[in-house]
XYZ file of C-alpha atoms in Angstrom:
683
model
C 33.167 -3.486 0.070
C 29.720 -2.277 0.997
C 28.541 0.078 -1.699
C 26.130 1.747 0.658
C 28.992 2.844 2.891
C 29.962 5.289 0.171
C 26.559 6.917 0.221
C 26.218 10.155 2.138
C 22.770 11.404 3.204
C 21.447 13.826 0.634
C 21.609 17.527 1.352
C 18.947 18.413 -1.128
C 15.244 18.940 -0.976
C 13.209 19.654 -4.088
C 12.453 17.616 -7.183
C 9.616 16.290 -9.317
C 8.561 13.928 -12.054
C 9.181 14.706 -15.718
C 7.140 12.814 -18.243
C 6.143 13.179 -21.868
C 4.550 16.611 -22.244
C 4.887 17.099 -25.999
C 1.471 17.016 -27.599
C -0.512 17.947 -24.502
C -2.563 21.165 -24.865
C -1.487 22.140 -21.353
C 2.074 21.912 -20.067
C 3.252 20.803 -16.651
C 5.709 23.325 -15.218
C 8.960 21.383 -14.653
C 9.780 20.456 -11.079
C 13.176 22.066 -11.541
C 11.381 25.408 -11.856
C 9.602 25.091 -8.500
C 11.497 25.271 -5.205
C 9.384 24.188 -2.249
C 10.035 26.231 0.879
C 11.734 24.312 3.721
C 9.933 23.825 7.048
C 6.512 23.823 5.423
C 4.008 21.023 4.922
C 5.557 19.793 1.687
C 9.035 20.964 2.557
C 8.990 18.586 5.530
C 7.851 15.646 3.407
C 10.480 16.218 0.756
C 13.101 16.577 3.467
C 12.013 13.249 4.971
C 12.322 11.590 1.558
C 15.751 13.148 1.062
C 17.189 12.389 4.483
C 15.484 9.111 5.338
C 13.479 7.373 2.591
C 16.003 7.423 -0.242
C 18.996 6.478 1.941
C 16.896 3.726 3.521
C 15.962 2.355 0.101
C 19.585 2.345 -1.042
C 20.561 0.511 2.125
C 17.817 -2.064 1.524
C 19.080 -2.598 -2.017
C 22.337 -3.588 -0.341
C 20.947 -5.743 2.452
C 18.089 -7.389 0.544
C 20.218 -8.860 -2.253
C 19.150 -6.346 -4.914
C 22.695 -5.358 -5.871
C 23.860 -8.948 -5.448
C 21.398 -10.037 -8.144
C 23.208 -7.847 -10.662
C 26.586 -9.114 -9.455
C 25.503 -12.719 -9.931
C 24.089 -12.034 -13.400
C 27.362 -10.358 -14.393
C 29.346 -13.346 -13.142
C 27.267 -15.726 -15.252
C 27.804 -13.530 -18.316
C 31.537 -13.567 -17.689
C 31.601 -17.314 -16.913
C 28.848 -18.975 -18.991
C 28.015 -22.492 -17.880
C 30.016 -22.139 -14.656
C 29.812 -24.964 -12.149
C 27.977 -22.853 -9.592
C 24.813 -22.873 -11.706
C 24.081 -26.414 -10.503
C 24.440 -25.607 -6.798
C 21.672 -24.499 -4.400
C 23.377 -21.124 -3.981
C 22.459 -20.281 -7.578
C 18.818 -21.352 -7.355
C 17.195 -18.016 -8.244
C 13.877 -18.911 -6.668
C 15.525 -19.248 -3.252
C 17.090 -15.801 -2.995
C 15.068 -13.598 -5.353
C 11.663 -12.909 -3.898
C 10.090 -11.376 -6.990
C 10.994 -11.176 -10.637
C 10.748 -7.387 -10.447
C 13.228 -6.898 -7.584
C 15.566 -5.070 -9.984
C 13.097 -2.167 -10.082
C 13.805 -1.255 -6.462
C 17.255 -0.190 -7.624
C 15.883 1.726 -10.600
C 13.173 3.567 -8.647
C 15.562 4.615 -5.916
C 18.019 5.965 -8.478
C 15.138 7.848 -10.082
C 14.153 9.549 -6.837
C 17.764 10.362 -5.998
C 18.262 11.747 -9.494
C 15.357 14.153 -9.122
C 17.001 15.461 -5.990
C 20.394 15.533 -7.687
C 19.056 17.514 -10.606
C 18.051 20.403 -8.401
C 20.987 20.249 -5.956
C 24.165 18.797 -7.467
C 26.087 16.569 -5.057
C 29.348 14.964 -6.147
C 29.230 12.177 -3.553
C 25.694 11.182 -4.451
C 26.514 11.259 -8.168
C 29.552 9.052 -7.565
C 27.492 6.609 -5.524
C 24.884 6.308 -8.264
C 27.666 5.836 -10.809
C 29.040 2.950 -8.739
C 25.613 1.323 -8.727
C 25.326 1.813 -12.488
C 28.621 -0.015 -12.944
C 26.977 -2.995 -11.261
C 23.749 -2.650 -13.275
C 25.562 -2.299 -16.588
C 27.721 -5.350 -15.967
C 24.576 -7.492 -15.820
C 23.411 -6.466 -19.304
C 23.594 -9.146 -21.957
C 25.448 -8.368 -25.211
C 22.235 -7.655 -27.163
C 20.908 -5.272 -24.491
C 18.606 -7.639 -22.571
C 18.770 -6.862 -18.840
C 16.734 -9.038 -16.529
C 18.656 -10.629 -13.697
C 15.871 -13.084 -12.868
C 16.880 -14.975 -16.029
C 20.496 -14.021 -16.635
C 21.696 -15.316 -13.252
C 20.790 -18.875 -14.207
C 19.344 -19.069 -17.744
C 18.463 -22.761 -17.547
C 16.701 -22.338 -14.210
C 15.383 -18.753 -14.027
C 13.063 -17.298 -11.444
C 9.859 -19.301 -11.124
C 7.787 -16.497 -12.644
C 9.861 -16.535 -15.823
C 9.792 -19.184 -18.561
C 12.355 -21.162 -20.534
C 12.799 -18.372 -23.062
C 12.526 -14.608 -23.164
C 9.070 -13.006 -23.111
C 7.264 -16.361 -22.942
C 5.871 -15.556 -19.485
C 5.658 -11.781 -19.928
C 1.875 -11.679 -19.969
C 1.714 -13.792 -16.827
C 4.389 -12.882 -14.275
C 7.899 -12.405 -15.636
C 7.766 -8.574 -15.491
C 10.478 -8.207 -18.130
C 8.729 -5.186 -19.650
C 7.799 -3.789 -16.236
C 11.510 -3.829 -15.373
C 12.194 -2.011 -18.638
C 9.654 0.679 -17.769
C 11.174 1.549 -14.417
C 14.686 1.364 -15.860
C 13.823 3.830 -18.625
C 12.086 6.235 -16.245
C 15.098 6.197 -13.933
C 17.568 6.548 -16.796
C 15.732 9.582 -18.195
C 15.757 11.192 -14.760
C 19.468 10.443 -14.290
C 20.318 11.931 -17.675
C 18.295 15.061 -16.959
C 19.959 15.372 -13.569
C 23.562 14.870 -14.593
C 23.873 15.174 -18.345
C 25.548 11.780 -18.240
C 24.350 9.153 -20.701
C 25.729 6.307 -18.603
C 22.344 4.999 -17.461
C 20.501 6.230 -20.534
C 22.762 4.145 -22.774
C 22.004 1.049 -20.698
C 18.259 1.707 -20.830
C 18.260 2.468 -24.551
C 20.056 -0.809 -25.263
C 17.368 -2.705 -23.371
C 14.636 -0.672 -25.085
C 16.216 -1.397 -28.473
C 16.248 -5.092 -27.582
C 12.527 -4.892 -26.824
C 11.814 -3.015 -30.055
C 13.599 -5.752 -32.003
C 12.128 -8.730 -30.197
C 8.615 -7.700 -29.076
C 6.039 -6.786 -31.674
C 3.505 -8.018 -34.239
C 5.940 -8.996 -36.967
C 7.167 -12.491 -37.900
C 9.922 -13.664 -35.602
C 8.869 -11.300 -32.805
C 7.158 -12.181 -29.536
C 3.646 -10.780 -29.876
C 3.039 -10.083 -26.195
C 1.930 -7.125 -24.105
C 3.063 -6.242 -20.579
C 1.633 -8.328 -17.770
C 2.306 -5.315 -15.566
C 2.015 -2.005 -17.352
C 4.394 0.947 -17.082
C 6.635 0.439 -20.105
C 4.060 2.375 -22.151
C 4.597 5.585 -20.165
C 8.351 5.093 -20.070
C 8.752 4.472 -23.793
C 6.685 7.574 -24.557
C 9.004 9.514 -22.254
C 12.057 8.044 -23.980
C 10.656 9.116 -27.342
C 10.206 12.687 -26.133
C 13.748 12.735 -24.735
C 15.479 11.195 -27.759
C 13.157 11.980 -30.659
C 13.436 8.351 -31.807
C 9.955 7.408 -32.964
C 10.570 3.680 -32.650
C 10.027 4.028 -28.903
C 6.647 5.707 -29.354
C 5.689 3.085 -31.925
C 6.562 0.357 -29.419
C 4.475 2.049 -26.710
C 1.541 2.202 -29.133
C 1.945 -1.487 -29.991
C 1.968 -2.471 -26.312
C -1.364 -0.684 -25.911
C -2.977 -1.541 -29.238
C -2.441 -5.270 -28.850
C -4.036 -5.624 -25.446
C -6.963 -7.974 -25.874
C -5.537 -9.290 -29.138
C -2.869 -11.709 -27.914
C -3.420 -15.242 -26.677
C -3.570 -14.132 -23.042
C -6.811 -12.371 -22.131
C -7.295 -11.470 -18.499
C -9.334 -8.824 -16.669
C -6.699 -8.830 -13.904
C -4.143 -7.184 -16.210
C -6.681 -5.257 -18.326
C -5.910 -7.489 -21.324
C -9.390 -8.963 -21.760
C -10.296 -6.547 -24.539
C -8.668 -3.773 -26.621
C -7.997 -0.618 -24.608
C -10.309 1.495 -26.770
C -13.172 -0.862 -25.929
C -12.651 -0.678 -22.178
C -15.225 1.427 -20.356
C -14.568 0.796 -16.665
C -11.714 0.194 -14.276
C -11.204 -3.483 -13.540
C -8.404 -5.709 -12.357
C -5.140 -4.874 -10.608
C -5.420 -1.199 -9.705
C -1.752 -0.255 -10.118
C -1.453 -1.894 -13.513
C -4.657 -0.180 -14.574
C -3.588 3.281 -13.423
C -0.252 3.026 -15.181
C -1.959 1.847 -18.354
C -4.466 4.687 -18.342
C -1.651 7.216 -17.862
C 0.265 5.609 -20.717
C -2.830 5.837 -22.903
C -2.997 9.561 -22.183
C 0.657 10.044 -23.149
C 0.267 8.161 -26.421
C -3.047 9.896 -27.135
C -1.449 13.311 -26.682
C 1.626 12.483 -28.741
C -0.346 10.971 -31.609
C -3.619 12.898 -31.306
C -5.555 9.638 -30.950
C -9.147 10.594 -30.169
C -10.220 6.976 -29.573
C -7.713 6.688 -26.739
C -8.903 9.970 -25.253
C -12.524 8.837 -25.409
C -11.631 5.588 -23.658
C -9.746 7.172 -20.765
C -12.431 9.836 -20.367
C -14.972 7.053 -19.902
C -12.749 5.083 -17.535
C -11.994 8.199 -15.470
C -15.723 8.810 -15.039
C -16.211 5.218 -13.912
C -13.466 5.533 -11.307
C -14.525 8.863 -9.833
C -18.232 8.055 -9.940
C -18.189 4.478 -8.622
C -14.796 3.129 -7.541
C -13.052 5.980 -5.729
C -12.513 6.092 -1.994
C -13.045 9.291 -0.035
C -9.295 9.323 0.651
C -8.576 9.262 -3.072
C -7.406 5.663 -3.009
C -8.470 2.937 -5.411
C -8.495 -0.841 -5.317
C -11.170 -2.243 -3.047
C -10.122 -5.877 -3.068
C -7.223 -7.699 -1.443
C -7.737 -10.450 -4.002
C -5.782 -9.336 -7.050
C -5.082 -5.927 -5.445
C -7.969 -4.969 -7.647
C -10.798 -2.597 -8.327
C -14.114 -3.935 -7.117
C -17.505 -3.738 -8.754
C -19.380 -0.447 -8.974
C -19.868 1.023 -5.474
C -17.926 -1.833 -3.870
C -15.984 0.294 -1.371
C -15.527 -1.569 1.927
C -13.597 0.225 4.655
C -12.087 -2.374 6.984
C -10.915 -4.579 4.123
C -10.077 -1.783 1.685
C -6.799 -2.466 -0.090
C -6.010 0.967 -1.522
C -2.401 0.135 -2.324
C -0.086 3.127 -2.001
C 1.216 2.514 -5.529
C -2.355 2.639 -6.824
C -2.840 6.097 -5.304
C 0.381 7.233 -6.985
C -0.900 5.884 -10.300
C -4.053 7.964 -9.863
C -1.980 11.122 -9.442
C -0.272 10.286 -12.733
C -3.654 9.787 -14.384
C -5.360 12.879 -12.941
C -2.440 15.138 -13.907
C -2.581 13.853 -17.473
C -6.345 14.361 -17.585
C -5.748 18.005 -16.663
C -3.046 18.332 -19.314
C -5.514 17.013 -21.881
C -8.593 18.981 -20.839
C -7.546 21.868 -18.567
C -10.389 21.352 -16.093
C -9.844 21.955 -12.370
C -11.918 18.902 -11.452
C -8.996 16.656 -12.325
C -6.717 18.571 -9.966
C -9.431 18.366 -7.295
C -9.140 14.587 -7.548
C -5.351 14.757 -7.651
C -5.315 16.892 -4.502
C -7.653 14.534 -2.628
C -5.487 11.550 -3.530
C -2.245 13.358 -2.782
C -3.159 14.657 0.680
C -4.843 11.473 1.832
C -4.270 8.305 -0.172
C -0.607 8.922 -1.054
C 1.038 10.485 1.988
C -0.744 8.095 4.348
C 1.511 5.476 2.773
C 4.636 6.921 4.408
C 5.257 7.879 8.027
C 6.007 11.527 8.666
C 9.656 10.709 9.349
C 9.987 8.913 6.021
C 11.071 5.598 7.512
C 7.995 3.339 7.519
C 5.356 2.480 4.956
C 1.864 1.204 4.366
C 1.210 -1.154 1.487
C -2.617 -1.058 1.899
C -4.442 1.999 3.261
C -7.823 0.958 4.746
C -10.385 3.471 6.003
C -11.086 1.410 9.112
C -8.827 -0.687 11.305
C -9.202 -3.096 14.188
C -5.437 -3.042 14.732
C -4.770 -6.262 12.850
C -3.438 -6.998 9.400
C -2.704 -10.555 8.471
C -0.143 -9.748 5.774
C 2.323 -8.106 8.185
C 4.809 -10.396 9.892
C 3.631 -9.378 13.372
C -0.055 -9.485 12.410
C -0.650 -5.854 13.327
C -1.835 -2.995 11.172
C 1.266 -0.813 11.387
C 3.589 0.788 8.882
C 6.589 -1.397 8.084
C 10.223 -0.410 7.474
C 10.277 -2.496 4.277
C 8.426 -5.275 2.489
C 9.534 -8.373 0.633
C 7.528 -6.916 -2.245
C 8.970 -3.436 -1.852
C 7.150 -1.648 -4.659
C 5.481 0.903 -2.367
C 8.555 2.157 -0.441
C 10.645 2.476 -3.599
C 7.738 4.095 -5.446
C 7.460 6.716 -2.718
C 11.193 7.326 -3.138
C 10.582 8.501 -6.655
C 7.198 10.130 -6.144
C 7.463 12.345 -3.050
C 10.339 14.434 -4.470
C 8.254 14.910 -7.623
C 5.501 16.899 -5.893
C 6.803 20.344 -7.020
C 6.055 19.379 -10.608
C 2.322 19.312 -9.915
C 1.937 22.846 -8.541
C 1.617 24.831 -11.774
C 0.592 24.412 -15.399
C 0.812 26.646 -18.469
C -1.062 27.045 -21.699
C -0.322 29.851 -24.139
C -0.639 33.068 -22.110
C -2.183 31.491 -19.021
C -0.548 30.306 -15.807
C -2.536 27.702 -13.845
C -2.101 27.668 -10.069
C -3.151 24.098 -9.354
C -1.810 23.224 -5.913
C -1.163 25.487 -2.956
C 2.222 25.159 -1.278
C 4.903 27.615 -0.200
C 7.416 27.863 -3.016
C 9.407 30.080 -5.314
C 8.991 29.340 -9.002
C 10.378 30.666 -12.267
C 7.962 29.819 -15.038
C 8.090 30.433 -18.767
C 4.941 32.049 -20.162
C 5.125 32.727 -23.862
C 8.814 31.924 -23.676
C 9.496 34.631 -21.093
C 10.309 34.200 -17.415
C 7.878 34.971 -14.620
C 9.094 34.481 -11.047
C 6.561 34.042 -8.267
C 6.769 33.558 -4.526
C 3.869 31.665 -2.956
C 3.407 31.703 0.808
C 0.831 29.658 2.686
C 0.150 27.357 5.631
C -2.150 25.250 3.455
C -3.648 22.703 4.164
C -3.965 24.015 7.739
C -5.616 27.241 6.624
C -6.968 28.665 3.390
C -4.837 31.806 3.116
C -2.430 31.988 0.183
C -0.251 34.861 -0.985
C 1.326 34.968 -4.444
C 3.876 37.728 -5.049
C 5.324 38.633 -8.433
C 9.095 38.870 -8.090
C 9.859 39.241 -11.792
C 7.743 39.436 -14.937
C 9.129 39.572 -18.435
C 5.907 38.234 -19.936
C 3.980 41.402 -19.034
C 0.269 40.619 -19.522
C -0.905 37.098 -18.798
C -3.806 35.262 -17.165
C -3.317 33.933 -13.669
C -5.723 31.019 -13.383
C -6.351 30.204 -9.721
C -8.016 26.878 -8.996
C -11.031 27.217 -6.719
C -11.075 23.760 -5.105
C -14.200 21.685 -5.329
C -14.416 21.564 -1.545
C -14.755 25.372 -1.540
C -17.614 25.090 -4.014
C -19.367 22.405 -1.917
C -18.436 19.695 -4.413
C -16.765 16.866 -2.547
C -15.898 15.057 -5.787
C -16.873 15.699 -9.429
C -19.632 13.085 -9.285
C -22.490 11.993 -7.016
C -20.340 9.398 -5.234
C -19.803 11.700 -2.220
C -21.596 14.878 -1.194
C -21.578 17.259 1.738
C -24.387 16.611 4.213
C -24.326 19.893 6.124
C -25.814 23.268 5.245
C -22.526 25.175 5.340
C -21.818 27.545 2.481
C -18.118 28.140 1.904
C -16.877 31.379 0.401
C -13.638 32.684 -0.980
C -12.089 36.081 -1.591
C -9.281 37.160 -3.892
C -7.515 40.514 -3.915
C -4.741 42.087 -5.981
C -2.685 44.638 -4.085
C -5.433 44.837 -1.487
C -8.261 45.444 -3.967
C -10.986 42.824 -4.405
C -11.285 41.323 -7.869
C -14.063 39.262 -9.382
C -14.263 36.692 -12.123
C -16.556 34.096 -13.581
C -14.985 30.697 -13.123
C -13.615 29.022 -16.241
C -13.482 25.248 -15.799
C -13.052 25.787 -12.063
C -10.441 28.551 -12.344
C -10.673 32.170 -11.196
C -9.127 34.289 -13.966
C -7.070 37.426 -13.346
C -5.827 39.124 -16.510
C -3.510 42.082 -16.099
C -0.153 43.527 -16.945
C 1.624 42.184 -13.896
C 4.214 44.361 -12.198
C 7.053 43.422 -9.926
C 5.747 43.523 -6.357
C 2.115 42.755 -7.253
C 0.549 40.538 -4.584
C -2.448 38.255 -5.010
C -4.067 37.196 -1.765
C -6.451 34.275 -1.736
C -8.711 33.351 1.150
C -10.679 30.118 1.210
C -13.052 29.529 4.077
C -12.042 26.231 5.679
C -14.951 25.048 7.815
C -15.303 21.503 9.045
C -17.631 19.617 6.712
C -19.508 16.337 6.922
C -19.757 13.983 3.973
C -22.124 11.183 3.032
C -21.651 8.552 0.369
C -23.980 7.577 -2.417
C -26.518 5.159 -0.844
C -25.349 2.462 -3.255
C -22.111 2.286 -1.236
C -23.503 -0.185 1.274
C -20.606 0.032 3.758
C -21.162 3.773 4.228
C -24.926 3.795 4.675
C -25.943 5.541 7.867
C -22.431 6.962 8.271
C -20.747 10.294 7.833
C -17.153 11.328 7.368
C -15.447 14.554 8.378
C -13.274 16.781 6.203
C -11.559 20.116 6.512
C -10.082 21.646 3.391
C -8.393 18.907 1.346
C -7.905 16.645 4.378
C -10.045 13.672 5.367
C -10.199 13.076 9.136
C -10.468 9.933 11.228
C -11.074 8.870 14.818
C -8.139 6.864 16.195
C -7.829 5.088 19.529
C -4.772 7.084 20.626
C -6.669 10.383 20.719
C -9.774 8.950 22.355
C -8.717 7.091 25.481
C -11.149 4.380 26.506
C -13.413 5.000 23.504
C -13.942 2.490 20.727
C -14.092 4.411 17.411
C -16.138 1.583 15.895
C -18.938 2.272 18.411
C -19.197 6.032 17.955
C -22.352 7.861 16.932
C -22.097 11.404 15.602
C -25.200 13.569 16.048
C -27.342 14.569 13.131
C -25.881 18.086 13.167
C -22.489 17.789 14.885
C -20.731 20.854 16.251
C -16.979 20.945 15.744
C -14.102 22.788 17.368
C -10.772 23.185 15.570
C -7.556 22.711 17.531
C -4.392 23.966 15.847
C -0.912 22.597 16.560
C -2.189 19.387 18.129
C 0.796 17.241 19.101
C 1.311 13.644 17.958
C 4.370 11.724 19.103
C 5.717 9.338 16.507
C 6.318 6.421 18.860
C 6.413 4.030 15.899
C 9.344 5.870 14.311
C 11.830 8.540 15.310
C 10.011 9.361 18.562
C 9.685 13.019 17.601
C 6.524 15.064 17.937
C 4.786 16.534 14.928
C 1.759 18.807 14.822
C -1.550 18.727 13.009
C -4.838 20.573 13.138
C -7.260 18.359 15.051
C -11.042 18.497 15.322
C -13.096 17.816 18.443
C -16.801 17.132 18.780
C -19.447 15.740 21.088
C -20.636 12.254 20.234
C -22.075 9.129 21.778
C -20.540 5.727 22.346
C -22.678 2.618 22.174
C -21.867 -0.429 24.302
C -23.406 -3.666 25.515
C -24.055 -3.714 29.276
C -23.412 -6.759 31.458
C -27.122 -7.604 31.340
C -27.090 -7.537 27.535
C -28.836 -4.192 27.136
C -27.561 -1.634 24.633
C -26.302 1.485 26.396
C -25.323 4.848 25.002
C -23.229 7.475 26.758
C -22.116 10.980 25.801
C -18.418 11.352 25.013
C -16.034 13.971 23.667
C -13.990 12.807 20.703
C -11.016 14.087 18.748
C -10.324 13.528 15.056
C -6.975 13.817 13.276
C -6.030 13.923 9.576
C -6.205 10.468 8.038
C -2.597 10.594 6.822
C -1.406 11.054 10.421
C -2.957 7.914 11.899
C -0.928 4.887 13.044
C 2.083 6.789 14.354
C 1.412 5.566 17.915
C 0.950 1.851 17.432
C -1.722 -0.500 16.176
C -5.300 0.060 17.249
C -8.807 0.925 16.160
C -9.500 3.668 13.628
C -12.456 4.789 11.542
C -13.013 7.384 8.822
C -16.728 6.695 8.418
C -18.590 7.116 11.708
C -22.133 5.990 12.426
C -24.666 8.777 12.287
C -27.312 9.198 14.930
C -30.844 9.873 13.763
C -31.056 12.719 16.219
C -28.868 15.404 17.719
C -27.389 15.154 21.181
C -29.744 17.883 22.251
C -32.700 15.588 21.536
């Protein structure tokens, strides 16, 4: 019987990611405390994940053999040495695309569990339980759970070896599978109170603790694909069992010390000796986030120093304007310093998600708004571009320029796909998008940090006492935010309001990108209609008062259209400018500029922009529905080659849309960075 048939579309809408917070000076306000308002920017995205993305991922686990892998592993456990093992039907390499296919199941359960935690649903809980029956049946007696081997132990998946862990540092992904399993199991436990999945995950984690380590008789290996480090730290915080934290520390400490040394997986040298981001961008981001967790839990200053240095390298030299990372298709990897091509940019969606994990942890360590500035840039551009607005199609790479073609898609076009053979990005979005509410606020001692701006109602503990706030805003479409105190048992506390870098004319906290216009943005903050002033503390506007029920803070950020230039060492962006408004990066796409080639556009030296609210885009690549964005129009010039070979230039009117909204109307040309004329149109 089809397991997916039992699944009913979720009727829930707000969740977030929980990870190890113990030990951090600053605390992330739990996602369960923050309810995003429906029919708002983030309410719509969470609804799409709830109604479309998560059900789609569960259905793909059914149709793409993910559940069947567990069934087959269970059958082999129940019938060791069965005759089928010698038949083509049991040749793992022929039906299992990747050795980490099991994680699609785990990540989808994780996302569904976040939703379930906030809005209990008996049918969804029962469906997950039925999947866990299948997962648990594939677990070997000592806790090992890796279907790529268990299905056919003598002939495992081609990325595995003839014994456990032997290929871990290369391609087996045994520890990567553990990491996603543990994350999902922690979420499921927190959502339901059931230990059903947690018991499965702990048994696998215990197996790893016994078998992987530096001691005689253990496999002294580190993950080929990192994430187990974060997950084991989270499991330690949940259970209090220090063996899991010790294992996470070993997996980090022994990088660069085992037989396998490879820049691709950041194992070429010890983590404390690494000073720049190299290799596979997703693996790197997960590792850096895991380093932050272990550093916070153990107070390891050498780890903190290392990730501080690596963060600076990323944001100063290897960070795209859209907040993405990973310049190279080859190895899905970071490039060299200032190697940031646009047309061939990889910018894997999972890599952007890993940067959000890293930037949030950097804030929790240091309390500086610059880390949230980076998080916001990545979130509004590099992450949500990876999923269509209806939640049903996905980008794996996210380039900043397109000619309409992409050789890795089956049809050869640069369009979002409903799924991938390597489905890490769709399933990762399943678990990430519902986690957004957990990034809105932070707390330290008697201070509440307002980090992101989104309509929500939140009940937050400050000094152990509840404060309930209602935030109302149309952000990112305008810069007006209202925060109303609905309840305050904490009495006096500091409300720390982040003043975004883009308001302060700081595109990023480095010299990698800077604004090229002479616009001066301002902001204004009032309490109950009265203006208040404050010196900024690490990028935060501080309001200290004995807050009363009904108090209203109103925030106004000017949101002009700005132009950006890159550091001249970024060769692909020389002579070009990009356009931003608020936290959003804009692009010129063929569909909004009929008959105009975005690759041939020239913006004037001092462009004049008009803002168009509620601009309609029809999602012809998905559900066919129309959604609305704020668009920007400007006068420009288009260069072309005449029939006689002469270069011609003509005046044109162009329209720009938010980068995340491109590619909803089919494959075609798009550019973020537009050529800059040496003169204005008036010249």
